[in-house]
mmCIF file of C-alpha atoms in Angstrom:
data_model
loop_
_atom_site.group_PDB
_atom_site.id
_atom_site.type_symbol
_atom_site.label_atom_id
_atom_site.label_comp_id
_atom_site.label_asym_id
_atom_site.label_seq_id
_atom_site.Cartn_x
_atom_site.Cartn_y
_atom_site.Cartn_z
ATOM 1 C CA UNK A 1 0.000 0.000 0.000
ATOM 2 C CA UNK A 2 1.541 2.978 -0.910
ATOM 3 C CA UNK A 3 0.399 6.319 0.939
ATOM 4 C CA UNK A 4 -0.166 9.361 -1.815
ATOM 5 C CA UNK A 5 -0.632 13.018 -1.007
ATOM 6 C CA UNK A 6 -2.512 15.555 -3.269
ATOM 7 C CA UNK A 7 -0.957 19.089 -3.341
ATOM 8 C CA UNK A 8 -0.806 21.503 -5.901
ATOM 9 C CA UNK A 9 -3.613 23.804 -6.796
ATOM 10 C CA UNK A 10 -5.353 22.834 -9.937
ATOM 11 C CA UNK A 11 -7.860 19.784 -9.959
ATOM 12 C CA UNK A 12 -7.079 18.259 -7.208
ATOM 13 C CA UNK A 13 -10.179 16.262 -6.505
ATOM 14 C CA UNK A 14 -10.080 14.851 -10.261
ATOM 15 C CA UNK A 15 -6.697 13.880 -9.961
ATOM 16 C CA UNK A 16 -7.079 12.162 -6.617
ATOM 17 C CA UNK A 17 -10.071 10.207 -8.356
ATOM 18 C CA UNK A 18 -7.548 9.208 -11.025
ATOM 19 C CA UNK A 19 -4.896 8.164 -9.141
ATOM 20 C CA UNK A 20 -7.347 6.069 -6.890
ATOM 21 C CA UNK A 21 -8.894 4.568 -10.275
ATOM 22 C CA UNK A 22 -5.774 2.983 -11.449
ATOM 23 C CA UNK A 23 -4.252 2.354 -8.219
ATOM 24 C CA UNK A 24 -7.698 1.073 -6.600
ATOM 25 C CA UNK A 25 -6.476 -0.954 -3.151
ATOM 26 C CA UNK A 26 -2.637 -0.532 -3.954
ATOM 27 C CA UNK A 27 -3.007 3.535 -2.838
ATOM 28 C CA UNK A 28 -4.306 5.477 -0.164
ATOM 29 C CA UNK A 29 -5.156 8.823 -0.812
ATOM 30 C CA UNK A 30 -5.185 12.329 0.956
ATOM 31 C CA UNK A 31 -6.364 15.865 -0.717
ATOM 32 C CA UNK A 32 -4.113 18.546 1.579
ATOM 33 C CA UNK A 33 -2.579 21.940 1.226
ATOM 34 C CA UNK A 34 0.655 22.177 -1.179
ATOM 35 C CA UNK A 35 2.310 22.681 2.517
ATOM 36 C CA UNK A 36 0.692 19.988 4.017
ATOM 37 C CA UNK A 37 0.839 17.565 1.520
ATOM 38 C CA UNK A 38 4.545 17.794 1.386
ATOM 39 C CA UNK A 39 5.250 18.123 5.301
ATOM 40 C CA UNK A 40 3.186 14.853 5.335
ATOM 41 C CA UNK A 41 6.341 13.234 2.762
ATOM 42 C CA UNK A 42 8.592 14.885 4.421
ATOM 43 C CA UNK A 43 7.608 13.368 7.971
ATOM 44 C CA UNK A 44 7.066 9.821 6.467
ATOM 45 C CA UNK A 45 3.143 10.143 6.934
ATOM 46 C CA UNK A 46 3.092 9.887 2.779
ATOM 47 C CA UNK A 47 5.098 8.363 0.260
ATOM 48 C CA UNK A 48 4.521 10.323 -2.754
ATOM 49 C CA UNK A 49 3.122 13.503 -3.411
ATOM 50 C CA UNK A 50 1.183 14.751 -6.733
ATOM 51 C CA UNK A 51 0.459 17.968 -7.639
ATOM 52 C CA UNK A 52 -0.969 20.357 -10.947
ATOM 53 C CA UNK A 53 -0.668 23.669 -11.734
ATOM 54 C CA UNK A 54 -0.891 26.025 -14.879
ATOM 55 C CA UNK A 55 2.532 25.674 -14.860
ATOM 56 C CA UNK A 56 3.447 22.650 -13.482
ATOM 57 C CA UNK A 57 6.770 23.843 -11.620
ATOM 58 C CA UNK A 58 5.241 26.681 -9.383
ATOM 59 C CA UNK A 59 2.602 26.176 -7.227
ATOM 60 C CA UNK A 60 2.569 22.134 -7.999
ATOM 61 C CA UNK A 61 5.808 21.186 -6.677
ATOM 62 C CA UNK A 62 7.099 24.854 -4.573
ATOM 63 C CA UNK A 63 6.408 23.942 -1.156
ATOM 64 C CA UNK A 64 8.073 20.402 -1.717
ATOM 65 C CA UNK A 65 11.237 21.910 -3.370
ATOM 66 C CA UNK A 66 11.370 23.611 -0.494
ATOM 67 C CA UNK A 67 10.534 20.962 2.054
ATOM 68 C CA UNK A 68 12.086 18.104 0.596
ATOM 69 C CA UNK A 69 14.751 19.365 -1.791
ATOM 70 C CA UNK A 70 15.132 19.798 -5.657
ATOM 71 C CA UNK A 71 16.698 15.870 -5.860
ATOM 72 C CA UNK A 72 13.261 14.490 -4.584
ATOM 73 C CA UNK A 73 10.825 16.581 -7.213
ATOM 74 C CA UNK A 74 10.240 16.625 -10.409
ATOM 75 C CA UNK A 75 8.584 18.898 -13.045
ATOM 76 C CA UNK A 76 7.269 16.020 -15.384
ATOM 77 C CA UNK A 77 4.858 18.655 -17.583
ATOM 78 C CA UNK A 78 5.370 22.233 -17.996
ATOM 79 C CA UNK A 79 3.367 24.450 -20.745
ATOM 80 C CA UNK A 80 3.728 22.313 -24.493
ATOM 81 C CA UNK A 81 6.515 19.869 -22.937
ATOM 82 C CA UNK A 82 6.228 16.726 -21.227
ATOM 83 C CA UNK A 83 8.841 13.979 -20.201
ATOM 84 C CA UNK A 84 8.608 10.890 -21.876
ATOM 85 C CA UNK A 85 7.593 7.608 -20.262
ATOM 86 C CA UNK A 86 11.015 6.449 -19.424
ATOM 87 C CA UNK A 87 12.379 10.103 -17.851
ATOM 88 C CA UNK A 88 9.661 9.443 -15.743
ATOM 89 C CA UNK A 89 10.087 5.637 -15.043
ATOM 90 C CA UNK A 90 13.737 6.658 -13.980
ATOM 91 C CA UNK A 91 13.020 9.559 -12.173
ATOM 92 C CA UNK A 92 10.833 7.175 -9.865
ATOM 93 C CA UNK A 93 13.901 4.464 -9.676
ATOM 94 C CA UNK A 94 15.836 7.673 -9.160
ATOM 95 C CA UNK A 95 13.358 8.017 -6.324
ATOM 96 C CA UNK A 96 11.808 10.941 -7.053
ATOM 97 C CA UNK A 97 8.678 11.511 -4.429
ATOM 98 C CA UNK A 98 7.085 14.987 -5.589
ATOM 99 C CA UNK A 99 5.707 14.942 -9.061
ATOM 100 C CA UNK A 100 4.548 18.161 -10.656
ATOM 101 C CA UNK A 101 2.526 18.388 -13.681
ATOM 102 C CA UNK A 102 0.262 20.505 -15.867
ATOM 103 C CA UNK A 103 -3.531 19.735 -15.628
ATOM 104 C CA UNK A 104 -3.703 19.191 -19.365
ATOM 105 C CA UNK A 105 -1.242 16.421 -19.367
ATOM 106 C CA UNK A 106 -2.554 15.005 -16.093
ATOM 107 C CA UNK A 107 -4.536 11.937 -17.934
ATOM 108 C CA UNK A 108 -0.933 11.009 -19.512
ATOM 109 C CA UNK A 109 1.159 11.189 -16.725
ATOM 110 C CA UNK A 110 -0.638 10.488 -13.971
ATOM 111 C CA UNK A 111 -0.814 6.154 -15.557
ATOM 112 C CA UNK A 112 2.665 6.545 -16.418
ATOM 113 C CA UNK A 113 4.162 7.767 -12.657
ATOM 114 C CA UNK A 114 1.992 5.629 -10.655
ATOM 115 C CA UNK A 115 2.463 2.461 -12.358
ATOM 116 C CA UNK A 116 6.265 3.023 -12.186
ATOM 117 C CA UNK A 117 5.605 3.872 -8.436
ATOM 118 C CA UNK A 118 3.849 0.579 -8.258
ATOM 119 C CA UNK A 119 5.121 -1.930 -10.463
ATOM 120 C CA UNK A 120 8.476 -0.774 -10.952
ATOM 121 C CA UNK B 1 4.277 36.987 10.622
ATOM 122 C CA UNK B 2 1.311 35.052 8.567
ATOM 123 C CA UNK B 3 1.429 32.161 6.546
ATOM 124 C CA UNK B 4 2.443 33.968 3.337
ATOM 125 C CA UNK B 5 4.979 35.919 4.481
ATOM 126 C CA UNK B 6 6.076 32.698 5.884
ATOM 127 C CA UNK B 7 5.949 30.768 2.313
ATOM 128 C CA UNK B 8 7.825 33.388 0.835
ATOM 129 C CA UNK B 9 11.151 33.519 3.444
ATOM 130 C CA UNK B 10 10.449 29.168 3.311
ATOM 131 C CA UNK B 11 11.044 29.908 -0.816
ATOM 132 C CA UNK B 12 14.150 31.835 0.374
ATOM 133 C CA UNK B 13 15.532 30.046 2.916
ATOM 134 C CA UNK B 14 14.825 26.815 0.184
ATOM 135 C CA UNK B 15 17.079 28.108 -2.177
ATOM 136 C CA UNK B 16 14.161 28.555 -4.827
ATOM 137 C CA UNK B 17 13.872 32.620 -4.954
ATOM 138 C CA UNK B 18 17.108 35.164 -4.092
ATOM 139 C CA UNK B 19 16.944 38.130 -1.964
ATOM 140 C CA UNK B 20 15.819 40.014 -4.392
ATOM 141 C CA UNK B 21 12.554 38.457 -5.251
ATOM 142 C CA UNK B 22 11.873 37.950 -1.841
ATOM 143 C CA UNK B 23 11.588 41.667 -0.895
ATOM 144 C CA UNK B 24 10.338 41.928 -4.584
ATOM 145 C CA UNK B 25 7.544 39.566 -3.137
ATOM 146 C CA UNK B 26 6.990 41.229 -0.122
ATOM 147 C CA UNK B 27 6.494 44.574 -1.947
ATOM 148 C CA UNK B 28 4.085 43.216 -4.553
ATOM 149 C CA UNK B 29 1.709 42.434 -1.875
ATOM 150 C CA UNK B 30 2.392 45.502 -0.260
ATOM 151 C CA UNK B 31 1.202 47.413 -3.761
ATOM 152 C CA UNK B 32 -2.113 44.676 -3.680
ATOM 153 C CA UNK B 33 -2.737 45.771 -0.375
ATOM 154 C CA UNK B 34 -2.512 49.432 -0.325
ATOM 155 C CA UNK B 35 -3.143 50.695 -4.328
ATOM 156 C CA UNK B 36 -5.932 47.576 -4.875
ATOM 157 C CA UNK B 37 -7.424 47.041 -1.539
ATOM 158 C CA UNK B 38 -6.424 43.227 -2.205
ATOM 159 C CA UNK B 39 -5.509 41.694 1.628
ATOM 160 C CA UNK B 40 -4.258 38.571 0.686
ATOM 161 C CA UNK B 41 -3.590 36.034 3.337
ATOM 162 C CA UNK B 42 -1.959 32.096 2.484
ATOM 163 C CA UNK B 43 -5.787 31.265 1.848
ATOM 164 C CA UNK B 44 -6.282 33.743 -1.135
ATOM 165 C CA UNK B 45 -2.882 34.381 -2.415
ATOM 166 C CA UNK B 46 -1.024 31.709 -1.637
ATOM 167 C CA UNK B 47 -1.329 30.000 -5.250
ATOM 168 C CA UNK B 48 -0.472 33.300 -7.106
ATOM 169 C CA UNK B 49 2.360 34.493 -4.805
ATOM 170 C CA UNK B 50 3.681 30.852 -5.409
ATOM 171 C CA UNK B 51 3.556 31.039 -9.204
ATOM 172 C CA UNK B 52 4.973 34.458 -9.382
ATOM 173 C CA UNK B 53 7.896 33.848 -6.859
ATOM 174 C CA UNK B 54 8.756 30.682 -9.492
ATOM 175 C CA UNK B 55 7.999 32.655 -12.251
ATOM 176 C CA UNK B 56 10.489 35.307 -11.333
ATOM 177 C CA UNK B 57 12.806 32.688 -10.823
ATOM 178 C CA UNK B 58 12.473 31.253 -13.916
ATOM 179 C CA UNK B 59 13.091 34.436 -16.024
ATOM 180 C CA UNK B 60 16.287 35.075 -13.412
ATOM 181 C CA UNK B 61 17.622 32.033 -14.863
ATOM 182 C CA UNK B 62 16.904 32.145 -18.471
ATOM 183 C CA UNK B 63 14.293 29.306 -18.221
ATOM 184 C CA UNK B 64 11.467 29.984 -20.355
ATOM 185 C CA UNK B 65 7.740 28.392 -20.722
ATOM 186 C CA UNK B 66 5.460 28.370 -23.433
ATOM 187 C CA UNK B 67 2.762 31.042 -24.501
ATOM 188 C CA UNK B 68 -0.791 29.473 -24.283
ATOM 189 C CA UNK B 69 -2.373 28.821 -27.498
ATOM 190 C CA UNK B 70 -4.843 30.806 -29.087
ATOM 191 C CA UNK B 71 -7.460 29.161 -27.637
ATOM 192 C CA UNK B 72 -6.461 29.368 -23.694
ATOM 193 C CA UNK B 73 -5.331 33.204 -24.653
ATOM 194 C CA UNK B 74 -8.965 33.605 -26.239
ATOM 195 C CA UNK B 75 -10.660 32.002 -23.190
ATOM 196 C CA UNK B 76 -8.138 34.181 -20.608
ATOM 197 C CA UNK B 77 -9.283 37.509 -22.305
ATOM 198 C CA UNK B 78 -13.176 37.121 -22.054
ATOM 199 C CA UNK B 79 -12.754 36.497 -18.661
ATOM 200 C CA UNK B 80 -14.471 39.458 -17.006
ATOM 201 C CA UNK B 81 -11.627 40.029 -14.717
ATOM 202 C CA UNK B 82 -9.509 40.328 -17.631
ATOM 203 C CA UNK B 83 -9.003 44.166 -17.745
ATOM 204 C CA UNK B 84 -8.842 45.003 -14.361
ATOM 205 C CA UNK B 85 -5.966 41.835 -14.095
ATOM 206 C CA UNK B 86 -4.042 43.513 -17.104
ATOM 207 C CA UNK B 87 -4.436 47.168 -14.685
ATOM 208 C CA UNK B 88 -3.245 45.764 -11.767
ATOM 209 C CA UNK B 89 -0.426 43.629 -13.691
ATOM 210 C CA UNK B 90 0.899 46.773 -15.040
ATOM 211 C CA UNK B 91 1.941 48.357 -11.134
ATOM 212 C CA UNK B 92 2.710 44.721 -10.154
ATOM 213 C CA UNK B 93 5.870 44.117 -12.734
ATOM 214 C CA UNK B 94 7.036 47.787 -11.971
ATOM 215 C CA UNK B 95 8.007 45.820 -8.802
ATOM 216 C CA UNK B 96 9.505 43.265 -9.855
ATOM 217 C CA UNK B 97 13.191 42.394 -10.711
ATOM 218 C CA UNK B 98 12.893 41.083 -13.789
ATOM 219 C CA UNK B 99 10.419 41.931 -16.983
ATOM 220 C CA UNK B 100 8.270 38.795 -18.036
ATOM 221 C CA UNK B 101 8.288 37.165 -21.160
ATOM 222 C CA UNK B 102 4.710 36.737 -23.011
ATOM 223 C CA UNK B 103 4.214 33.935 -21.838
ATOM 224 C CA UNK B 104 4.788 34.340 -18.192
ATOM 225 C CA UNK B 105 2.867 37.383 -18.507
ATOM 226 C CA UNK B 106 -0.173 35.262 -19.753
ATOM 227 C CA UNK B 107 0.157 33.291 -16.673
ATOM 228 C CA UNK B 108 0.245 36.020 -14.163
ATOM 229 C CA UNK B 109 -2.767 37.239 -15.688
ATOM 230 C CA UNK B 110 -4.924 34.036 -15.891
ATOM 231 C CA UNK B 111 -3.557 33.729 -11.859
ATOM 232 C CA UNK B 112 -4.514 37.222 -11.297
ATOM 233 C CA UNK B 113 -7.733 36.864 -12.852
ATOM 234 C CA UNK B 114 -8.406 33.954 -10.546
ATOM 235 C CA UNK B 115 -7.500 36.055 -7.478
ATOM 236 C CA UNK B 116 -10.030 38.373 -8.288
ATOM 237 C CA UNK B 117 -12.722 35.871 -8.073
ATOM 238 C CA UNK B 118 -11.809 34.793 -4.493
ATOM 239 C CA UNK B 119 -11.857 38.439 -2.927
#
């Protein structure tokens, strides 16, 4: 079971709903602040934390840059660009635990990190 | 200190904004306050003082996004908040360390846009 935060901004509900879709009884899921949510990875309460914004490097992943350091987050959408399926399977074996992402590429990356996260 | 003021020195201390855009920060909501009558606490500005602080960042460092297309920029100016966003952009990046690409302009707008809906 792998614990996942939602922070961010943008969408966070739908995402949460996706993530719990394709992870079903392999995740469990909290909506929180972009503070919270990454306090909770940083304290061990959460393995992973997912968040959107217009952006997907501001106020998506921010607060987790700053809580957990650059080494642990990644930017996996921004405006028009988007890392491919195997950046992001290695950024999770890199072990990567903040993933930031636009909310238009959401639907494509949000499959891609969580089966890496759970199937390796 | 509130919560904002907090996010912004936890930016700082994080490495993610310089002095600079920190007191650049500080004054921006300073100008929202006192020329817009805009209050903002973590609650209602935490999302756009967020984006902006990384924004900033990003133009320090030669990093660059991409404009929306024509559609999202279509959508962004028949929001009703549009004009009075584009006004209060206008004193906000006289603050600011750095001047803003199109496309980081676009953002700052669609985020200040949003902020007037909350207030």
């Amino acid at each position: 079971m792998k614990k996942i935060v939602v922070g961010g901004y943008l969408e966070k509900e739908k995402i949460a709903e996706m993530i719990k879709e394709i992870g079903k009884d392999q995740v469990s899921l909290e909506i929180k602040s972009d503070f919270e949510a990454a306090m909770a990875v940083k304290n061990n309460q959460a393995d992973y934390y997912f968040g959107a914004c217009n952006t997907g490097g501001g106020g998506a992943l921010a607060m987790a840059i700053a809580m957990l350091g650059m080494n642990q987050c990644v930017s996996v959408s921004t405006p028009g660009k988007m890392l491919s399926d195997e950046e992001i399977l290695q950024s999770v074996k890199d072990g990567k635990k903040a993933f930031g992402f636009t909310p238009q590429h959401a639907e494509q990356v949000i499959p891609v990190i969580l089966n890496a996260i759970l199937n390796g | 200190m509130d919560l904002l003021q907090q996010r912004i020195d936890l930016l700082h201390q994080s490495g993610q904004i310089d002095v600079q855009t920190k007191e650049s920060l500080h004054n921006v909501l300073r100008l929202l306050n006192q020329q817009f009558g805009m209050d903002l606490n973590e609650e209602t500005g935490s999302m756009m003082i967020t984006h902006l602080a990384m924004a900033v960042s990003r133009q320090l460092e030669g990093k660059s996004i991409k404009e929306m297309n024509e559609g999202q920029y279509s959508e962004l100016r028949d929001d009703g908040d549009f004009e009075k966003a584009s006004h209060i952009w206008k004193a906000v990046q006289e603050v600011l360390p750095v001047p803003f690409t199109t496309a980081e302009k676009q953002y700052m707008l669609l985020h200040l846009a949003a902020l007037l809906k909350q207030i």
